[in-house]
């Protein structure tokens, strides 16, 4: 898991935990097993994350009109718990891969309710404390039987080391599992003797458009945070991470990011209050985990060979920075040029020009991999051999300065290769 | 050239002229030659369209902030002629392929002015009556020398049959030239003895995002239409045709559509006045030509094997219909599914859901190639073998009914194949 540079990481002692993931935080167990949603018995397809006790939970969901049954059901569960669809008190999260339970109507919702009942019975908690998520093909009814047959095994397999298995079980077209965790010492903020951990797992291909039920992330922490405050931290972290992967990653039918907080690292302690140093450091740790997972999603884009960082600075507004960076990051012409090791900044300029951002073309500067290729909107001679050498890297930086203001952002994407076509032309068959 | 069904075509006697193109209308000559913008001497790269006399001209240009020098120059020429950047009195249009003269700064504008001077001298008209357009790689200075060396030959080659050569000379990654013309009898509208013709040529790959300097179209007519009225007709035709190919086809750096009207089919006659039957029929003929060229662009999308018609009906507003159809038409997941002969309506639903259009998912109907695959937002069993048979067609219809209102539109696109990646990963090298 690549570690993102964060000026606060060193100051506050953030450190990525070797092998860290969704069960690294105290008070959580996880497992991943093959339950039968997929035909291939060697592919795990059911992940379970369970808290030792009912705990604060927050979630951010897709805004797609075609939102899947598990999204609707989990929102309803949270609403029943707290009055808000964004947070509540929960104990368990079950995620299956292989079937998204999307565009399945009332039957799909009935399956969710039955699934939650099966989870609750296996875990030994009320049905009202179960969240569910699904990823896979849409428009096909989700069978209940694999839950009924698999959940006893999934519960037996639950362990503090089970995060890695869970991360494998939620993969679809992902080529590698995505998980990480960071820790920080509570002593500087008045929590002597406590080390707090934030960990998580994610799946998603981070491709230019939403895949069938693209993105699911489950995060846990043993920090003490109240439900609504937990959601505020999650919302900020998601906007700065998963929502920066691509323009539509937040709007596929099943996109879901859940965060559970057990408080188990400081039993009986006061919750982190917004505005306090402890809460701010927690927010940063959470953001670091989310950014690392988001970048891993982009790097594992379908058919991708490279992670691409598109940074736009000098924008007139935050919205302009975002629109400009996303339009470049979503351009198939830019992404295919990178796959072809072609420093074709003209395609970047064309994308900027139609992004809707305000700027003057005669002021735009563009660098590719640190090489100035465009200054004041004009071509700059550059060493093509050196460019080809730099294109060998696994991470490609595109830096744009619009010289129209003070706002900047970074969006993560990947190159676009023949394998993207192969994966997506053959996915369902 | 495929003929689009048009309820007025039969009524008013529209007919596609065999071999018709940009020089079919009376009063125009055209040519296409190799001038040296490209290394391959067998590839023509300079097209010239010249009116016998100065005539009414109208143009629609890209809205991209990075707009190319020939766009800026041609707008300035029109403005100098009429006070409006959209129309004026012109005599000649020169178009080169191989170099877009975009992102070339003041030097690029100076080349345009010099080019217009060379054209004017060769044609024998004032420099103020010359429009220019360029297509090809952006960010590279356009050489003047090929104009100086090529224009005498281009002028010598001008003929009433030269439209086909001109259509070849403006191609870049196009695999086939795109030209057509229609005629209609003026007698029913008081223009006894006159047959009016509208013809044109276009280049453009019609791919999901703007190619380097994607779309250029030059249209001519021998109908008598005043400058401002000509622009009004052109604007409507462009919005209903080229701007329906894909969301960004109207905003690449060089997109240009020009229309010249000689009036030569009815010398001395009164111009067609807006609101009259003659003008309305002219508008329809112009639209038919533009739609045929636009569909040809979509069908010739980079790497495309199929033309795809995405029709959305039952939208609450015209904007919703457009957004929904464009989002589906631009989705790489939809386009790769079609390349893979996969009736994956879930990807269509996901695109609709994030399009911003207002609708209820439980009311949506989707047909693919006339086969109902989704009703009331739910999967419908369909004959997969029959679907595979229908996918053999060269034109694929996707029909969506949102059941949210009375507005509808059609957007044209193409499938997305391995060849798209090959073309765009290797374009510049």
mmCIF file of C-alpha atoms in Angstrom, chain A residues 272 275 393:
data_model
loop_
_atom_site.group_PDB
_atom_site.id
_atom_site.type_symbol
_atom_site.label_atom_id
_atom_site.label_comp_id
_atom_site.label_asym_id
_atom_site.label_seq_id
_atom_site.Cartn_x
_atom_site.Cartn_y
_atom_site.Cartn_z
ATOM 1 C CA UNK A 272 -13.351 13.085 20.428
ATOM 2 C CA UNK A 275 -12.661 21.119 16.890
ATOM 3 C CA UNK A 393 7.357 4.977 -14.102
#
